[in-house]
PDB file of C-alpha atoms in Angstrom:
ATOM      1  CA  MET Y1211      18.153  98.704  -2.111  1.00 39.00           C
ATOM      2  CA  ARG Y1212      16.946 100.343   1.217  1.00 38.00           C
ATOM      3  CA  ALA Y1213      13.780 102.441  -0.633  1.00 37.00           C
ATOM      4  CA  ALA Y1214      12.734  98.328  -1.937  1.00 36.00           C
ATOM      5  CA  PHE Y1215      13.363  96.636   1.713  1.00 31.00           C
ATOM      6  CA  ALA Y1216      11.362  99.602   3.474  1.00 34.00           C
ATOM      7  CA  ALA Y1217       8.565  99.046   0.943  1.00 34.00           C
ATOM      8  CA  GLY Y1218       8.252  95.540   1.122  1.00 35.00           C
ATOM      9  CA  PHE Y1219       8.774  95.834   4.857  1.00 30.00           C
ATOM     10  CA  LEU Y1220       5.298  98.053   5.093  1.00 32.00           C
ATOM     11  CA  ALA Y1221       3.070  95.627   2.262  1.00 33.00           C
ATOM     12  CA  LEU Y1222       3.776  93.079   4.627  1.00 32.00           C
ATOM     13  CA  ALA Y1223       2.766  94.871   8.304  1.00 33.00           C
ATOM     14  CA  ALA Y1224      -0.345  96.277   6.725  1.00 32.00           C
ATOM     15  CA  THR Y1225      -0.849  92.966   5.626  1.00 33.00           C
ATOM     16  CA  PRO Y1226      -4.181  92.155   8.088  1.00 37.00           C
ATOM     17  CA  ALA Y1227      -2.974  89.422  10.558  1.00 39.00           C
ATOM     18  CA  HIS Y1228      -4.254  86.073  10.333  1.00 53.00           C
ATOM     19  CA  ALA Y1229      -6.883  85.436  13.276  1.00 63.00           C
ATOM     20  CA  HIS Y1230      -6.871  81.647  15.646  1.00 78.00           C
ATOM     21  CA  TRP Y1231      -8.395  80.051  18.125  1.00 82.00           C
ATOM     22  CA  GLU Y1232      -6.492  80.703  21.887  1.00 85.00           C
ATOM     23  CA  ASN Y1233      -3.792  78.705  21.702  1.00 88.00           C
ATOM     24  CA  THR Y1234      -4.627  76.659  18.186  1.00 93.00           C
ATOM     25  CA  ARG Y1235      -3.552  77.808  14.711  1.00 94.00           C
ATOM     26  CA  TRP Y1236      -5.904  77.072  11.571  1.00 95.00           C
ATOM     27  CA  GLY Y1237      -4.264  73.344   9.995  1.00 95.00           C
ATOM     28  CA  MET Y1238      -3.287  72.476  12.803  1.00 96.00           C
ATOM     29  CA  SER Y1239      -4.320  67.993  13.131  1.00 96.00           C
ATOM     30  CA  GLU Y1240      -6.604  67.108  16.291  1.00 96.00           C
ATOM     31  CA  THR Y1241      -3.774  65.785  18.086  1.00 96.00           C
ATOM     32  CA  GLN Y1242      -1.602  69.771  17.737  1.00 96.00           C
ATOM     33  CA  VAL Y1243      -5.195  71.350  19.192  1.00 96.00           C
ATOM     34  CA  ILE Y1244      -4.962  68.399  22.109  1.00 95.00           C
ATOM     35  CA  ALA Y1245      -1.520  69.219  22.873  1.00 95.00           C
ATOM     36  CA  ALA Y1246      -1.916  73.225  22.031  1.00 93.00           C
ATOM     37  CA  LEU Y1247      -4.883  72.899  24.527  1.00 91.00           C
ATOM     38  CA  ARG Y1248      -2.844  71.606  27.308  1.00 89.00           C
ATOM     39  CA  GLY Y1249      -5.908  69.409  28.623  1.00 85.00           C
ATOM     40  CA  GLN Y1250      -8.742  71.492  28.018  1.00 89.00           C
ATOM     41  CA  ALA Y1251      -9.889  69.503  24.714  1.00 94.00           C
ATOM     42  CA  ARG Y1252      -9.973  65.522  24.166  1.00 96.00           C
ATOM     43  CA  THR Y1253     -11.036  63.113  21.620  1.00 97.00           C
ATOM     44  CA  LEU Y1254     -14.783  63.005  20.790  1.00 97.00           C
ATOM     45  CA  ALA Y1255     -15.992  59.687  20.710  1.00 96.00           C
ATOM     46  CA  ALA Y1256     -17.371  58.138  17.031  1.00 94.00           C
ATOM     47  CA  GLY Y1257     -20.629  58.923  18.401  1.00 95.00           C
ATOM     48  CA  ASP Y1258     -19.855  62.345  19.620  1.00 95.00           C
ATOM     49  CA  ARG Y1259     -18.546  63.335  16.349  1.00 95.00           C
ATOM     50  CA  ARG Y1260     -21.031  65.853  14.331  1.00 95.00           C
ATOM     51  CA  PRO Y1261     -20.258  65.307  10.525  1.00 94.00           C
ATOM     52  CA  ILE Y1262     -20.883  68.798   8.035  1.00 94.00           C
ATOM     53  CA  PRO Y1263     -21.381  67.087   5.008  1.00 92.00           C
ATOM     54  CA  SER Y1264     -21.936  70.325   2.761  1.00 91.00           C
ATOM     55  CA  ALA Y1265     -18.818  71.623   4.735  1.00 90.00           C
ATOM     56  CA  ARG Y1266     -16.424  68.612   4.126  1.00 94.00           C
ATOM     57  CA  MET Y1267     -15.818  69.141   7.690  1.00 96.00           C
ATOM     58  CA  GLU Y1268     -16.533  66.871  11.178  1.00 97.00           C
ATOM     59  CA  TYR Y1269     -16.048  67.680  15.037  1.00 97.00           C
ATOM     60  CA  ARG Y1270     -13.553  65.348  16.361  1.00 97.00           C
ATOM     61  CA  VAL Y1271     -12.508  67.608  19.216  1.00 97.00           C
ATOM     62  CA  GLY Y1272     -14.299  68.881  21.998  1.00 97.00           C
ATOM     63  CA  GLY Y1273     -14.365  70.538  25.708  1.00 95.00           C
ATOM     64  CA  GLU Y1274     -14.337  73.010  28.013  1.00 93.00           C
ATOM     65  CA  PHE Y1275     -12.729  76.666  27.741  1.00 91.00           C
ATOM     66  CA  SER Y1276     -12.133  78.980  30.808  1.00 90.00           C
ATOM     67  CA  SER Y1277     -10.114  82.091  30.660  1.00 89.00           C
ATOM     68  CA  GLY Y1278     -11.095  84.294  33.735  1.00 92.00           C
ATOM     69  CA  THR Y1279     -14.945  84.947  34.246  1.00 94.00           C
ATOM     70  CA  LEU Y1280     -15.424  83.591  30.576  1.00 94.00           C
ATOM     71  CA  ARG Y1281     -16.634  78.820  30.167  1.00 95.00           C
ATOM     72  CA  LEU Y1282     -17.306  77.907  26.927  1.00 96.00           C
ATOM     73  CA  ARG Y1283     -17.861  74.128  25.547  1.00 97.00           C
ATOM     74  CA  VAL Y1284     -15.673  74.060  22.771  1.00 96.00           C
ATOM     75  CA  ALA Y1285     -16.230  72.079  19.216  1.00 97.00           C
ATOM     76  CA  PHE Y1286     -13.373  71.835  16.962  1.00 97.00           C
ATOM     77  CA  ALA Y1287     -14.145  71.215  13.396  1.00 97.00           C
ATOM     78  CA  PHE Y1288     -11.353  68.974  11.587  1.00 97.00           C
ATOM     79  CA  ASP Y1289     -11.492  69.209   6.892  1.00 96.00           C
ATOM     80  CA  GLY Y1290     -12.078  66.132   5.447  1.00 93.00           C
ATOM     81  CA  ARG Y1291      -9.609  66.783   2.994  1.00 93.00           C
ATOM     82  CA  THR Y1292      -7.033  68.135   4.565  1.00 94.00           C
ATOM     83  CA  GLY Y1293      -7.580  66.977   7.872  1.00 95.00           C
ATOM     84  CA  GLY Y1294      -6.786  70.877   9.368  1.00 96.00           C
ATOM     85  CA  LEU Y1295      -8.620  72.620  11.547  1.00 97.00           C
ATOM     86  CA  VAL Y1296     -10.607  74.465  10.061  1.00 96.00           C
ATOM     87  CA  CYS Y1297     -13.572  75.890  12.499  1.00 96.00           C
ATOM     88  CA  ILE Y1298     -14.243  76.134  16.292  1.00 96.00           C
ATOM     89  CA  SER Y1299     -17.887  76.271  17.365  1.00 96.00           C
ATOM     90  CA  ALA Y1300     -18.572  77.072  21.174  1.00 97.00           C
ATOM     91  CA  GLN Y1301     -21.785  77.389  23.463  1.00 97.00           C
ATOM     92  CA  ALA Y1302     -21.900  79.331  26.700  1.00 97.00           C
ATOM     93  CA  ASP Y1303     -24.944  79.991  29.010  1.00 96.00           C
ATOM     94  CA  GLU Y1304     -26.667  83.412  28.305  1.00 94.00           C
ATOM     95  CA  ILE Y1305     -25.029  85.025  31.106  1.00 95.00           C
ATOM     96  CA  GLN Y1306     -21.339  84.733  28.869  1.00 96.00           C
ATOM     97  CA  GLY Y1307     -23.056  86.609  25.802  1.00 95.00           C
ATOM     98  CA  PRO Y1308     -21.433  89.517  26.674  1.00 94.00           C
ATOM     99  CA  ILE Y1309     -18.413  88.826  28.336  1.00 95.00           C
ATOM    100  CA  LEU Y1310     -18.151  87.250  24.924  1.00 96.00           C
ATOM    101  CA  ARG Y1311     -18.954  89.959  23.376  1.00 95.00           C
ATOM    102  CA  ALA Y1312     -16.436  92.092  24.696  1.00 95.00           C
ATOM    103  CA  ARG Y1313     -13.835  89.335  24.067  1.00 94.00           C
ATOM    104  CA  LEU Y1314     -14.057  89.443  20.955  1.00 94.00           C
ATOM    105  CA  GLU Y1315     -14.437  93.081  20.566  1.00 95.00           C
ATOM    106  CA  ARG Y1316     -11.154  93.399  22.521  1.00 93.00           C
ATOM    107  CA  LEU Y1317      -9.108  90.999  19.860  1.00 91.00           C
ATOM    108  CA  PHE Y1318     -11.638  91.967  16.497  1.00 92.00           C
ATOM    109  CA  GLY Y1319     -12.720  95.395  16.867  1.00 94.00           C
ATOM    110  CA  PRO Y1320     -16.487  96.009  16.633  1.00 96.00           C
ATOM    111  CA  PRO Y1321     -18.282  93.937  14.459  1.00 96.00           C
ATOM    112  CA  THR Y1322     -18.276  94.514  10.733  1.00 95.00           C
ATOM    113  CA  GLU Y1323     -21.899  93.119  10.795  1.00 94.00           C
ATOM    114  CA  ARG Y1324     -25.418  93.038  13.036  1.00 92.00           C
ATOM    115  CA  GLY Y1325     -28.560  91.841  13.135  1.00 90.00           C
ATOM    116  CA  LEU Y1326     -31.967  91.734  15.232  1.00 84.00           C
ATOM    117  CA  ASP Y1327     -34.613  89.048  14.717  1.00 81.00           C
ATOM    118  CA  PRO Y1328     -37.420  90.498  14.697  1.00 71.00           C
ATOM    119  CA  PRO Y1329     -35.782  93.972  14.345  1.00 63.00           C
ATOM    120  CA  THR Y1330     -38.572  95.107  16.959  1.00 62.00           C
ATOM    121  CA  GLY Y1331     -36.545  93.590  19.592  1.00 63.00           C
ATOM    122  CA  GLY Y1332     -36.744  90.393  22.055  1.00 70.00           C
ATOM    123  CA  GLY Y1333     -35.198  87.857  19.711  1.00 83.00           C
ATOM    124  CA  ILE Y1334     -31.540  87.300  19.047  1.00 90.00           C
ATOM    125  CA  GLU Y1335     -28.579  89.620  18.085  1.00 92.00           C
ATOM    126  CA  THR Y1336     -26.636  88.440  15.519  1.00 95.00           C
ATOM    127  CA  LEU Y1337     -22.818  89.875  15.326  1.00 96.00           C
ATOM    128  CA  GLY Y1338     -20.228  89.190  12.492  1.00 96.00           C
ATOM    129  CA  TRP Y1339     -16.789  90.420  11.854  1.00 95.00           C
ATOM    130  CA  THR Y1340     -15.222  89.533   8.437  1.00 92.00           C
ATOM    131  CA  THR Y1341     -11.595  90.137   9.101  1.00 87.00           C
ATOM    132  CA  PRO Y1342      -8.707  88.509  10.128  1.00 88.00           C
ATOM    133  CA  ASP Y1343     -12.046  85.185  10.287  1.00 91.00           C
ATOM    134  CA  GLU Y1344     -15.301  84.669  10.142  1.00 94.00           C
ATOM    135  CA  ILE Y1345     -16.805  84.922  13.281  1.00 95.00           C
ATOM    136  CA  ASP Y1346     -20.717  84.760  14.130  1.00 96.00           C
ATOM    137  CA  LEU Y1347     -21.969  85.803  17.486  1.00 97.00           C
ATOM    138  CA  GLN Y1348     -25.298  85.165  18.289  1.00 96.00           C
ATOM    139  CA  ILE Y1349     -26.983  86.078  21.675  1.00 94.00           C
ATOM    140  CA  ALA Y1350     -30.294  85.020  22.717  1.00 92.00           C
ATOM    141  CA  PRO Y1351     -32.372  85.658  25.826  1.00 90.00           C
ATOM    142  CA  GLY Y1352     -33.152  82.506  27.233  1.00 91.00           C
ATOM    143  CA  ARG Y1353     -31.225  80.853  25.004  1.00 93.00           C
ATOM    144  CA  PRO Y1354     -27.864  79.386  24.977  1.00 95.00           C
ATOM    145  CA  VAL Y1355     -24.739  82.022  22.846  1.00 97.00           C
ATOM    146  CA  THR Y1356     -23.464  80.207  20.577  1.00 97.00           C
ATOM    147  CA  LEU Y1357     -20.238  81.139  18.494  1.00 97.00           C
ATOM    148  CA  LEU Y1358     -19.051  79.613  15.291  1.00 96.00           C
ATOM    149  CA  GLN Y1359     -15.374  80.972  14.084  1.00 95.00           C
ATOM    150  CA  CYS Y1360     -14.191  79.693  10.946  1.00 95.00           C
ATOM    151  CA  ALA Y1361     -10.534  80.331   8.382  1.00 93.00           C
ATOM    152  CA  ARG Y1362     -11.200  82.313   5.957  1.00 85.00           C
ATOM    153  CA  GLY Y1363     -12.457  80.938   2.612  1.00 78.00           C
ATOM    154  CA  VAL Y1364     -14.288  78.271   5.322  1.00 71.00           C
TER     155      VAL Y1364
END
C-alpha cells in the first residue's frame, strides 16, 4: 500500500506544471482576469476588441503590466466557445527585450526553439518555449518586442 502511494506521489510530482500568466489562470472569465490583475487591466471597448476567427478567440481585456523595470502593454484573449482565458499577447519598447527574455528564461528555462530572420543577423530573433505553455517571443532592432503566451493546445 505504501509503495503504491509513493509511486502515485512520484507520478504527480513528475507531471509538468501548468503555467499561467502572472496572477491569471487559463480558463478564467473576463471578470476574474480583471480582478486577478488588481487594476492593471480593463474590459476593452467594442471597437478595440480583436477577434481572431481562425483561432475562435477574441481579445477582450487589455492593460499595462509592470514588474520591476519590465513594462508591457498586454491583451487577454478568451475562447469563443467557453469564454475562458486562452492567450495573452504583450508588446513592449525595444529596450524591454532583454528584460523580458531574462524573465522568461528564469521562469521556464532556456528556449526550446530559436530562429533568426534573416540568418545573417540584424533581423528578427524568435524564441519559443513549448512547455508548460506555448510561448513565442520576437525581438527585432528598432521594433517593439512582442510576446504571445497561450495555454497548451490553443
